[in-house]
Tab-separated table of C-alpha atoms in Angstrom:
chain	number	residue	atom	x	y	z
P	27	MET	CA	152.406	115.355	163.496
P	28	HIS	CA	151.052	117.298	160.520
P	29	THR	CA	151.446	120.990	159.985
P	30	LEU	CA	148.802	122.909	158.073
P	31	LEU	CA	149.698	126.184	156.480
P	32	LEU	CA	146.639	128.285	155.882
P	33	ARG	CA	146.804	130.700	152.985
P	34	PRO	CA	145.017	134.020	153.415
P	35	THR	CA	142.284	132.982	150.960
P	36	LEU	CA	141.773	129.725	152.859
P	37	ALA	CA	141.851	131.391	156.268
P	38	GLY	CA	139.135	133.770	155.100
P	39	ARG	CA	136.941	130.781	154.218
P	40	LEU	CA	137.181	129.263	157.707
P	41	SER	CA	134.805	130.458	160.334
P	42	PRO	CA	136.038	131.023	163.887
P	43	ARG	CA	134.114	127.874	164.906
P	44	ALA	CA	135.838	125.695	162.299
P	45	THR	CA	138.282	124.053	164.645
P	46	SER	CA	137.652	120.412	163.932
P	47	TYR	CA	140.012	118.453	161.732
P	48	LYS	CA	137.211	117.381	159.341
P	49	THR	CA	136.110	120.983	158.733
P	50	VAL	CA	139.663	122.064	157.874
P	51	ILE	CA	140.145	119.106	155.495
P	52	ALA	CA	136.792	119.833	153.788
P	53	CYS	CA	137.873	123.420	153.173
P	54	ILE	CA	141.241	122.325	151.802
P	55	GLU	CA	139.733	119.824	149.385
P	56	GLU	CA	137.442	122.443	147.801
P	57	PRO	CA	139.110	124.251	144.953
P	58	LEU	CA	140.273	127.720	145.839
P	59	SER	CA	139.271	130.499	143.525
P	60	VAL	CA	142.109	132.623	142.239
P	61	SER	CA	141.457	136.282	141.806
P	62	ARG	CA	143.744	138.947	140.531
P	63	VAL	CA	143.684	142.532	141.625
P	64	HIS	CA	145.034	145.127	139.242
P	65	PHE	CA	146.438	148.217	140.869
P	66	SER	CA	146.296	151.560	139.161
P	67	THR	CA	146.549	155.162	140.201
P	68	SER	CA	143.640	156.084	137.970
P	69	PRO	CA	140.423	154.325	137.004
P	70	LYS	CA	140.433	152.380	133.752
P	71	VAL	CA	138.407	154.263	131.194
P	72	GLY	CA	137.538	152.982	127.747
P	73	ALA	CA	139.036	154.908	124.856
P	74	LYS	CA	136.273	157.031	123.399
P	75	ASN	CA	136.547	159.335	120.437
P	76	GLN	CA	136.340	163.032	121.280
P	77	VAL	CA	134.703	165.576	118.992
P	78	TYR	CA	135.795	169.129	119.764
P	79	ALA	CA	134.255	172.432	118.701
P	80	SER	CA	135.473	174.125	115.528
P	81	VAL	CA	138.804	175.899	115.837
P	82	ARG	CA	138.628	179.638	115.240
P	83	ASN	CA	141.843	180.767	116.964
P	84	PRO	CA	145.335	179.363	117.619
P	85	ASP	CA	144.825	179.049	121.391
P	86	GLN	CA	141.888	176.731	120.865
P	87	PHE	CA	143.939	174.648	118.412
P	88	HIS	CA	146.870	174.300	120.816
P	89	THR	CA	144.502	173.390	123.662
P	90	TYR	CA	143.108	170.510	121.591
P	91	GLN	CA	146.640	169.403	120.735
P	92	LEU	CA	147.563	169.337	124.426
P	93	LEU	CA	144.399	167.432	125.367
P	94	SER	CA	145.126	164.903	122.655
P	95	ALA	CA	148.787	164.517	123.617
P	96	SER	CA	148.009	164.113	127.318
P	97	SER	CA	145.519	161.323	126.586
P	98	ARG	CA	147.887	159.715	124.034
P	99	THR	CA	145.277	159.838	121.287
P	100	PRO	CA	145.884	161.363	117.864
P	101	LEU	CA	144.067	164.560	116.937
P	102	LEU	CA	142.433	164.375	113.512
P	103	THR	CA	141.927	167.801	111.979
P	104	MET	CA	139.717	168.724	109.051
P	105	TRP	CA	140.844	172.000	107.514
P	106	THR	CA	137.827	173.766	106.007
P	107	ALA	CA	136.671	177.175	104.862
P	108	SER	CA	133.274	178.827	104.589
P	109	TYR	CA	133.699	179.202	100.813
P	110	CYS	CA	134.540	175.496	100.243
P	111	PRO	CA	131.549	173.498	98.874
P	112	THR	CA	133.491	170.203	98.939
P	113	CYS	CA	134.165	170.692	102.640
P	114	LYS	CA	130.440	170.894	103.324
P	115	VAL	CA	129.911	167.547	101.568
P	116	VAL	CA	132.839	165.671	103.178
P	117	GLU	CA	132.610	167.017	106.738
P	118	PRO	CA	129.342	165.265	107.750
P	119	LEU	CA	130.738	161.868	106.686
P	120	ILE	CA	133.937	162.315	108.679
P	121	ARG	CA	132.055	163.556	111.746
P	122	GLU	CA	129.622	160.621	111.496
P	123	LEU	CA	132.501	158.106	111.404
P	124	VAL	CA	134.198	159.654	114.433
P	125	GLU	CA	130.944	159.844	116.399
P	126	SER	CA	130.048	156.250	115.485
P	127	GLY	CA	133.247	155.033	117.143
P	128	VAL	CA	135.569	154.241	114.245
P	129	GLY	CA	139.038	153.962	115.792
P	130	GLU	CA	137.911	153.422	119.393
P	131	ALA	CA	138.981	149.767	119.341
P	132	GLU	CA	142.463	150.895	118.279
P	133	GLY	CA	142.795	153.510	121.009
P	134	GLY	CA	140.476	156.360	120.063
P	135	VAL	CA	140.954	159.715	118.360
P	136	GLY	CA	140.168	163.360	118.890
P	137	TYR	CA	138.554	165.307	116.049
P	138	CYS	CA	138.102	168.975	115.246
P	139	GLU	CA	137.533	171.193	112.250
P	140	VAL	CA	139.944	174.055	111.705
P	141	GLU	CA	138.259	177.013	110.040
P	142	TYR	CA	141.039	178.101	107.734
P	143	ASP	CA	139.376	181.383	106.837
P	144	ALA	CA	138.727	182.484	110.435
P	145	PRO	CA	140.517	185.827	110.963
P	146	ASP	CA	142.610	184.636	113.929
P	147	VAL	CA	143.624	181.392	112.201
P	148	MET	CA	144.669	183.263	109.060
P	149	SER	CA	146.573	185.985	110.899
P	150	ALA	CA	148.440	183.405	113.001
P	151	GLY	CA	149.513	181.563	109.852
P	152	LEU	CA	148.421	178.118	111.074
P	153	GLY	CA	147.788	176.975	107.513
P	154	MET	CA	151.303	177.950	106.477
P	155	THR	CA	152.812	176.320	109.552
P	156	TYR	CA	151.296	172.950	108.670
P	157	MET	CA	151.588	173.303	104.864
P	158	ILE	CA	147.858	173.379	104.166
P	159	SER	CA	147.742	174.042	100.427
P	160	ALA	CA	144.326	172.620	99.529
P	161	LEU	CA	140.895	172.507	101.093
P	162	PRO	CA	139.570	170.249	102.448
P	163	THR	CA	142.605	168.655	104.104
P	164	LEU	CA	142.731	165.905	106.709
P	165	LEU	CA	145.806	166.120	108.906
P	166	SER	CA	146.566	164.020	111.949
P	167	PHE	CA	148.579	165.216	114.937
P	168	ASP	CA	150.268	162.720	117.217
P	169	ALA	CA	152.003	163.968	120.368
P	170	GLN	CA	151.537	167.494	118.944
P	171	GLU	CA	153.461	166.632	115.768
P	172	ALA	CA	151.820	166.921	112.362
P	173	GLN	CA	151.835	163.594	110.497
P	174	VAL	CA	152.404	165.092	107.047
P	175	GLU	CA	153.174	161.713	105.452
P	176	THR	CA	149.551	160.618	105.996
P	177	LYS	CA	147.929	163.967	105.119
P	178	VAL	CA	144.910	163.582	102.811
P	179	THR	CA	144.042	166.322	100.306
P	180	ASP	CA	142.212	164.279	97.667
P	181	ALA	CA	138.478	165.000	98.038
P	182	ARG	CA	137.583	161.736	96.261
P	183	LYS	CA	139.393	159.761	98.981
P	184	MET	CA	137.628	161.799	101.658
P	185	ALA	CA	134.265	160.898	100.139
P	186	ASN	CA	135.171	157.183	100.227
P	187	ARG	CA	133.791	155.746	103.492
P	188	GLN	CA	136.002	152.634	103.420
P	189	PHE	CA	139.169	154.691	102.869
P	190	LEU	CA	138.257	157.056	105.719
P	191	GLU	CA	137.563	154.203	108.144
P	192	GLU	CA	140.934	152.588	107.422
P	193	TRP	CA	142.741	155.961	107.637
P	194	MET	CA	141.141	156.697	111.022
P	195	ARG	CA	141.999	153.240	112.371
P	196	THR	CA	145.592	153.602	111.204
P	197	GLU	CA	145.900	157.005	112.863
P	198	ALA	CA	144.272	155.722	116.081
P	199	ARG	CA	146.942	152.992	116.368
P	200	ARG	CA	149.660	155.601	116.916
P	201	HIS	CA	148.927	156.035	120.676
P	202	GLY	CA	151.344	158.927	121.034
P	203	ASN	CA	154.232	157.070	119.379
P	204	ARG	CA	154.943	159.867	116.901
P	205	GLY	CA	154.511	158.059	113.639
P	206	GLY	CA	153.576	154.618	114.846
P	207	GLY	CA	157.053	153.247	115.513
P	208	GLY	CA	158.664	154.049	112.192
P	209	GLY	CA	162.019	154.506	113.884
P	210	ASN	CA	164.821	156.913	113.066
P	211	PHE	CA	168.520	156.647	112.341
P	212	LEU	CA	169.361	156.226	116.054
P	213	SER	CA	167.205	153.113	116.268
P	214	ASN	CA	169.677	151.452	113.904
P	215	PHE	CA	172.415	151.917	116.510
P	216	PHE	CA	170.520	151.480	119.762
P	217	GLY	CA	167.554	149.319	118.751
P	218	LYS	CA	163.913	150.107	119.115
P	219	SER	CA	162.632	150.532	122.639
P	220	LYS	CA	159.216	149.061	123.361
């Protein structure tokens, strides 16, 4: 006596009329297709770069930081002023790179311009808080923390398309890891957690 165990995928392939021995054997001999179902509580969305409106007050800036931190994408900020002619030359190139998708393959970025000379930005001291000493300045924020070690203040570098693309890709790889996994003194004792 032979016992046949029907798997759910095989049982679904048998019709209610398939009761003969030959029909069951024919179904068993055909290769079964294997499918995987991925479960998630939210739909999978591709990482797209976000371009936000210009920042003219601290509340707007902090809102963009929170949006960026909640989506685990770095926020790239371009600090500009209305009296800065270099800013007007560099800004279109940076915006074009972000809008064209540079960094999306690495996880995506958020981008905004911070108008340094806006009255609310100046009175709140945002420039002083993040040590903005030259205009234009590119500063990345990851998990709401300023990444001062990768801050760019050299206008010649900002006009270099290849440099900007690599900088954006490097920043996009952070994914909310606060510095890209550089570690701290505790990681020497406890090891890096991944």
